[in-house]
Short mmCIF file of C-alpha atoms in Angstrom, two decimals:
data_model
loop_
_atom_site.label_atom_id
_atom_site.label_comp_id
_atom_site.label_asym_id
_atom_site.label_seq_id
_atom_site.Cartn_x
_atom_site.Cartn_y
_atom_site.Cartn_z
CA MET A 1 0.00 0.00 0.00
CA ASN A 2 1.38 3.44 -0.92
CA TRP A 3 1.87 6.36 1.47
CA TYR A 4 -1.26 8.10 0.20
CA GLY A 5 -3.40 5.08 1.09
CA ILE A 6 -1.87 4.80 4.57
CA GLN A 7 -2.49 8.48 5.30
CA LYS A 8 -6.07 8.17 4.10
CA MET A 9 -6.72 5.18 6.35
CA ASN A 10 -5.28 6.98 9.38
CA SER A 11 -7.41 10.07 8.76
CA ASN A 12 -10.57 7.95 8.66
CA LYS A 13 -9.75 5.85 11.73
CA GLY A 14 -11.68 8.13 14.09
CA ASN A 15 -14.78 7.93 11.90
CA LEU A 16 -14.57 4.14 11.88
CA TYR A 17 -14.54 4.05 15.68
CA VAL A 18 -17.69 6.20 15.80
CA VAL A 19 -19.47 4.00 13.25
CA ALA A 20 -18.43 0.84 15.10
CA GLY A 21 -19.77 2.24 18.37
CA LEU A 22 -23.12 3.12 16.78
CA LEU A 23 -23.40 -0.36 15.25
CA VAL A 24 -22.82 -1.98 18.64
CA LEU A 25 -25.50 0.21 20.23
CA LEU A 26 -27.95 -0.63 17.43
CA GLU A 27 -27.23 -4.34 17.78
CA VAL A 28 -27.92 -4.23 21.51
CA ALA A 29 -31.07 -2.11 21.06
CA VAL A 30 -32.51 -4.51 18.47
CA ARG A 31 -31.65 -7.60 20.53
CA LEU A 32 -33.34 -6.08 23.59
CA GLY A 33 -36.44 -5.14 21.59
CA VAL A 34 -35.97 -1.39 22.01
CA ILE A 35 -35.96 -1.03 18.20
CA SER A 36 -38.30 -3.18 16.11
CA LYS A 37 -36.64 -5.51 13.59
CA LEU A 38 -39.34 -4.46 11.13
CA TYR A 39 -37.89 -0.94 10.97
CA PHE A 40 -34.22 -1.65 11.56
CA PRO A 41 -32.84 -5.21 11.65
CA ALA A 42 -29.76 -6.02 13.69
CA PRO A 43 -26.48 -5.01 11.98
CA THR A 44 -25.34 -8.64 12.16
CA SER A 45 -28.48 -9.67 10.25
CA ILE A 46 -27.76 -7.04 7.59
CA LEU A 47 -24.16 -8.23 7.34
CA THR A 48 -25.29 -11.86 7.03
CA SER A 49 -27.67 -11.03 4.17
CA LEU A 50 -24.99 -8.94 2.50
CA ILE A 51 -22.42 -11.75 2.64
CA GLU A 52 -24.93 -14.37 1.46
CA ASP A 53 -25.90 -12.36 -1.63
CA LEU A 54 -22.29 -11.45 -2.39
CA VAL A 55 -21.19 -15.09 -2.18
CA SER A 56 -24.12 -16.25 -4.33
CA GLY A 57 -23.24 -13.60 -6.92
CA GLN A 58 -26.73 -12.13 -6.91
CA LEU A 59 -25.73 -8.77 -5.44
CA ILE A 60 -22.59 -8.56 -7.56
CA GLY A 61 -24.70 -8.98 -10.69
CA HIS A 62 -26.99 -6.14 -9.64
CA VAL A 63 -24.03 -3.86 -8.87
CA VAL A 64 -22.31 -4.63 -12.19
CA THR A 65 -25.54 -3.91 -14.09
CA SER A 66 -25.85 -0.51 -12.40
CA LEU A 67 -22.19 0.43 -12.82
CA VAL A 68 -22.12 -0.47 -16.52
CA LEU A 69 -25.20 1.66 -17.16
CA LEU A 70 -23.74 4.47 -15.05
CA ILE A 71 -20.43 4.48 -16.94
CA ILE A 72 -22.15 4.50 -20.33
CA GLY A 73 -24.49 7.30 -19.25
CA LEU A 74 -21.66 9.39 -17.80
CA PHE A 75 -19.51 8.92 -20.90
CA LEU A 76 -22.30 10.00 -23.27
CA SER A 77 -23.21 12.92 -21.00
CA CYS A 78 -19.64 14.22 -20.77
CA VAL A 79 -19.09 13.93 -24.53
CA LEU A 80 -22.32 15.81 -25.25
CA SER A 81 -21.51 18.48 -22.64
CA ILE A 82 -18.05 19.04 -24.13
CA ILE A 83 -19.48 19.31 -27.65
CA LEU A 84 -22.09 21.83 -26.51
CA ALA A 85 -19.44 23.86 -24.66
CA MET A 86 -17.16 23.90 -27.72
CA LEU A 87 -19.99 24.95 -30.05
CA SER A 88 -21.00 27.67 -27.59
CA GLU A 89 -17.52 29.13 -27.95
CA LYS A 90 -17.98 29.25 -31.71
CA SER A 91 -21.47 30.76 -31.91
CA LYS A 92 -23.00 33.44 -29.70
CA ARG A 93 -26.52 32.47 -30.80
CA PHE A 94 -25.91 28.79 -30.05
CA GLN A 95 -24.53 29.78 -26.65
CA GLU A 96 -27.70 31.72 -25.82
CA VAL A 97 -29.86 28.74 -26.79
CA CYS A 98 -27.82 26.28 -24.70
CA VAL A 99 -27.70 28.54 -21.65
CA GLY A 100 -31.46 29.07 -21.89
CA LEU A 101 -32.16 25.34 -22.21
CA SER A 102 -29.81 24.62 -19.31
CA SER A 103 -31.58 27.14 -17.08
CA ILE A 104 -34.95 25.58 -17.93
CA ALA A 105 -34.05 21.88 -17.86
CA SER A 106 -31.48 21.70 -15.06
CA PRO A 107 -33.93 22.25 -12.15
CA ILE A 108 -36.33 19.54 -13.42
CA PRO A 109 -35.84 16.30 -11.41
CA GLY A 110 -35.25 13.16 -13.42
CA ALA A 111 -38.26 11.46 -11.81
CA ALA A 112 -40.49 14.33 -12.96
CA ILE A 113 -39.44 14.04 -16.61
CA LEU A 114 -39.37 10.23 -16.53
CA PRO A 115 -42.96 9.80 -17.88
CA LEU A 116 -41.95 11.77 -20.97
CA PHE A 117 -38.89 9.57 -21.51
CA ILE A 118 -41.06 6.46 -21.14
CA ILE A 119 -43.31 7.74 -23.95
CA TRP A 120 -40.31 8.51 -26.15
CA PHE A 121 -38.03 5.54 -25.41
CA GLY A 122 -40.20 2.96 -23.65
CA ILE A 123 -39.27 1.14 -20.44
CA GLY A 124 -35.70 -0.02 -20.77
CA THR A 125 -32.06 0.92 -21.02
CA SER A 126 -32.64 3.85 -23.39
CA ALA A 127 -34.97 5.60 -20.95
CA SER A 128 -32.54 5.01 -18.07
CA LEU A 129 -29.68 6.50 -20.09
CA ALA A 130 -31.90 9.46 -21.00
CA VAL A 131 -32.59 10.14 -17.31
CA ILE A 132 -28.86 9.98 -16.49
CA MET A 133 -28.01 12.31 -19.35
CA HIS A 134 -30.73 14.75 -18.33
CA ALA A 135 -29.32 14.81 -14.79
CA VAL A 136 -25.74 15.38 -15.96
CA VAL A 137 -25.60 17.24 -19.28
CA TRP A 138 -27.16 20.57 -18.30
CA PRO A 139 -25.23 21.32 -15.08
CA TYR A 140 -21.98 19.92 -16.49
CA TYR A 141 -22.34 21.95 -19.68
CA LYS A 142 -22.84 25.08 -17.59
CA THR A 143 -19.72 24.27 -15.55
CA LEU A 144 -17.60 23.80 -18.68
CA HIS A 145 -19.06 26.88 -20.36
CA ILE A 146 -18.34 29.14 -17.38
CA ALA A 147 -14.84 27.67 -17.02
CA MET A 148 -14.03 28.29 -20.69
CA LYS A 149 -15.33 31.86 -20.51
CA SER A 150 -13.35 32.66 -17.36
CA GLN A 151 -10.01 31.15 -18.38
CA PRO A 152 -7.09 33.62 -18.42
CA PRO A 153 -6.72 35.50 -21.75
CA ILE A 154 -3.13 34.27 -22.07
CA TYR A 155 -4.39 30.83 -23.13
CA LYS A 156 -6.41 32.23 -26.02
CA GLN A 157 -3.53 34.48 -27.03
CA VAL A 158 -1.12 31.54 -27.13
CA ALA A 159 -3.57 29.52 -29.24
CA GLN A 160 -3.97 32.41 -31.68
CA ALA A 161 -0.22 32.99 -31.87
CA TYR A 162 0.41 29.36 -32.83
CA GLY A 163 -2.63 29.10 -35.08
CA ILE A 164 -4.29 26.40 -32.97
CA LYS A 165 -8.01 26.13 -33.69
CA GLY A 166 -11.04 23.88 -33.29
CA LEU A 167 -10.74 20.52 -31.58
CA ARG A 168 -6.95 20.81 -31.44
CA LYS A 169 -7.27 24.06 -29.47
CA PHE A 170 -9.67 22.45 -27.02
CA LEU A 171 -7.42 19.43 -26.43
CA LEU A 172 -4.12 21.33 -26.20
CA VAL A 173 -5.18 24.62 -24.58
CA ASP A 174 -8.72 24.75 -23.22
CA ALA A 175 -8.65 21.32 -21.58
CA TYR A 176 -5.63 22.27 -19.48
CA ALA A 177 -7.04 25.69 -18.60
CA ILE A 178 -10.39 24.33 -17.38
CA LEU A 179 -9.14 21.03 -15.92
CA ALA A 180 -9.70 22.00 -12.28
CA SER A 181 -13.27 23.17 -12.92
CA ALA A 182 -13.97 20.19 -15.18
CA LEU A 183 -12.90 17.68 -12.52
CA ASP A 184 -14.87 19.49 -9.84
CA GLY A 185 -17.92 19.54 -12.10
CA PHE A 186 -17.46 15.86 -12.94
CA ARG A 187 -17.44 15.01 -9.23
CA ALA A 188 -20.88 16.61 -8.92
CA ALA A 189 -22.02 15.10 -12.23
CA TRP A 190 -21.26 11.53 -11.18
CA ALA A 191 -23.22 12.00 -7.94
CA ARG A 192 -26.23 13.31 -9.88
CA ALA A 193 -25.96 10.39 -12.31
CA TRP A 194 -25.72 7.83 -9.48
CA ARG A 195 -28.82 9.21 -7.75
CA ALA A 196 -30.75 9.39 -11.03
CA LEU A 197 -29.85 5.80 -11.91
CA ILE A 198 -30.90 4.36 -8.54
CA THR A 199 -34.20 6.27 -8.71
CA THR A 200 -34.86 5.05 -12.24
CA GLU A 201 -34.11 1.43 -11.37
CA MET A 202 -36.49 1.56 -8.42
CA ILE A 203 -39.25 2.89 -10.70
CA PHE A 204 -38.60 0.65 -13.70
CA GLY A 205 -37.68 -2.47 -11.76
CA ALA A 206 -35.77 -5.09 -13.70
CA ILE A 207 -34.71 -4.13 -17.23
CA GLY A 208 -35.06 -7.22 -19.38
CA ASN A 209 -33.78 -10.23 -17.45
CA SER A 210 -31.59 -8.20 -15.11
CA GLY A 211 -31.87 -5.35 -12.66
CA GLY A 212 -29.52 -2.97 -10.94
CA ILE A 213 -28.96 -2.22 -7.28
CA GLY A 214 -32.05 0.02 -7.25
CA TRP A 215 -34.17 -2.95 -8.32
CA TYR A 216 -32.55 -5.06 -5.58
CA ILE A 217 -33.58 -2.47 -2.97
CA PHE A 218 -37.09 -2.12 -4.37
CA LYS A 219 -37.61 -5.90 -4.52
CA SER A 220 -36.44 -6.25 -0.91
CA ARG A 221 -38.92 -3.57 0.18
CA VAL A 222 -41.81 -5.29 -1.63
CA PHE A 223 -41.11 -8.59 0.15
CA MET A 224 -40.42 -6.79 3.47
CA ASP A 225 -36.91 -8.24 3.56
CA THR A 226 -35.53 -5.30 5.53
CA SER A 227 -32.11 -6.85 6.13
CA ARG A 228 -31.50 -7.05 2.37
CA LEU A 229 -33.04 -3.62 1.88
CA TYR A 230 -30.45 -2.13 4.24
CA ALA A 231 -27.74 -4.27 2.63
CA GLY A 232 -28.60 -2.70 -0.73
CA LEU A 233 -28.52 0.78 0.77
CA LEU A 234 -25.16 -0.03 2.33
CA ILE A 235 -23.76 -0.97 -1.08
CA VAL A 236 -25.04 2.32 -2.55
CA VAL A 237 -23.38 4.26 0.29
CA LEU A 238 -20.10 2.33 0.00
CA ILE A 239 -19.84 2.87 -3.75
CA GLY A 240 -20.51 6.58 -3.29
CA TYR A 241 -18.08 6.90 -0.39
CA LEU A 242 -15.24 5.02 -2.08
CA THR A 243 -15.68 6.98 -5.30
CA GLU A 244 -15.78 10.36 -3.56
CA THR A 245 -13.09 9.67 -0.98
CA TYR A 246 -10.56 7.64 -2.94
CA LEU A 247 -11.13 7.68 -6.71
CA PHE A 248 -11.61 11.42 -7.19
CA ASP A 249 -8.92 12.31 -4.66
CA LEU A 250 -6.54 9.95 -6.45
CA ILE A 251 -7.34 11.53 -9.83
CA GLU A 252 -6.71 15.00 -8.39
CA SER A 253 -3.41 13.92 -6.83
CA LYS A 254 -2.24 12.44 -10.16
CA THR A 255 -3.28 15.49 -12.21
CA LEU A 256 -3.95 18.81 -10.47
CA VAL A 257 -1.55 18.29 -7.56
CA LYS A 258 1.16 16.64 -9.66
CA TRP A 259 1.04 19.42 -12.25
CA GLY A 260 1.10 22.18 -9.62
CA MET A 261 -2.46 23.37 -10.30
CA MET A 262 -3.62 22.63 -6.75
CA GLU A 263 -1.89 22.28 -3.40
CA ALA A 264 -1.91 18.89 -1.73
CA SER A 265 -4.12 18.67 1.34
CA ASP A 266 -2.73 17.51 4.67
CA ASP A 267 -3.95 13.94 4.27
CA ARG A 268 -2.08 13.65 0.96
CA ALA A 269 1.16 15.05 2.29
#
């Protein structure tokens, strides 16, 4: 394990002690009947259900289904956002249209626009991807657009001096200038996509012969299997926590910090 990983584990040790203490108290409260198992099963029961479904492969299949759909949706959303941001730099009229659409569409929750997507795409993967893209494209486009407008003039002057234009200018000049804002916006975009996907899966249920982690949670609720319901929620929390705490911090340390665009925090020192 590298030094970064060791420092990260040490910084989270206090939080782990607090969580462990709460779990012990909950276990005792459930065993004594202070808390009903119907509302909150014992942590050991949740852990048992979690291990059983992981060993059987059932839960892993649900997680893989969700993550594959999430990655595809995020990729398409980011590509579309970048294209819109680049075209906005080229055309003032196009920029006004995109900013207006972003202001209108961004506040609309994915669940609210879901009936429209069902009419357009039916119940399936296409509608789920549409919900993810709706949740990501508009705010991420706005982040990229603002970052490109506020970049120091020296970058544009260098591009003009060397005759760099179009896609080449974006890859060689703009991408570096807006990298910090783009990564920060992507951190928020992935969280929006993750929430939108789980919500969609709980509404749609299984897509074809498979279902994601949202379907696993919904199915557990229908059959009043609260231990598996909490196990599914635990998986959602763990994926979110690991992504936020380790993956994005690692990306920042290998790019922004390494290239001198951001100072390393104390837990990375």
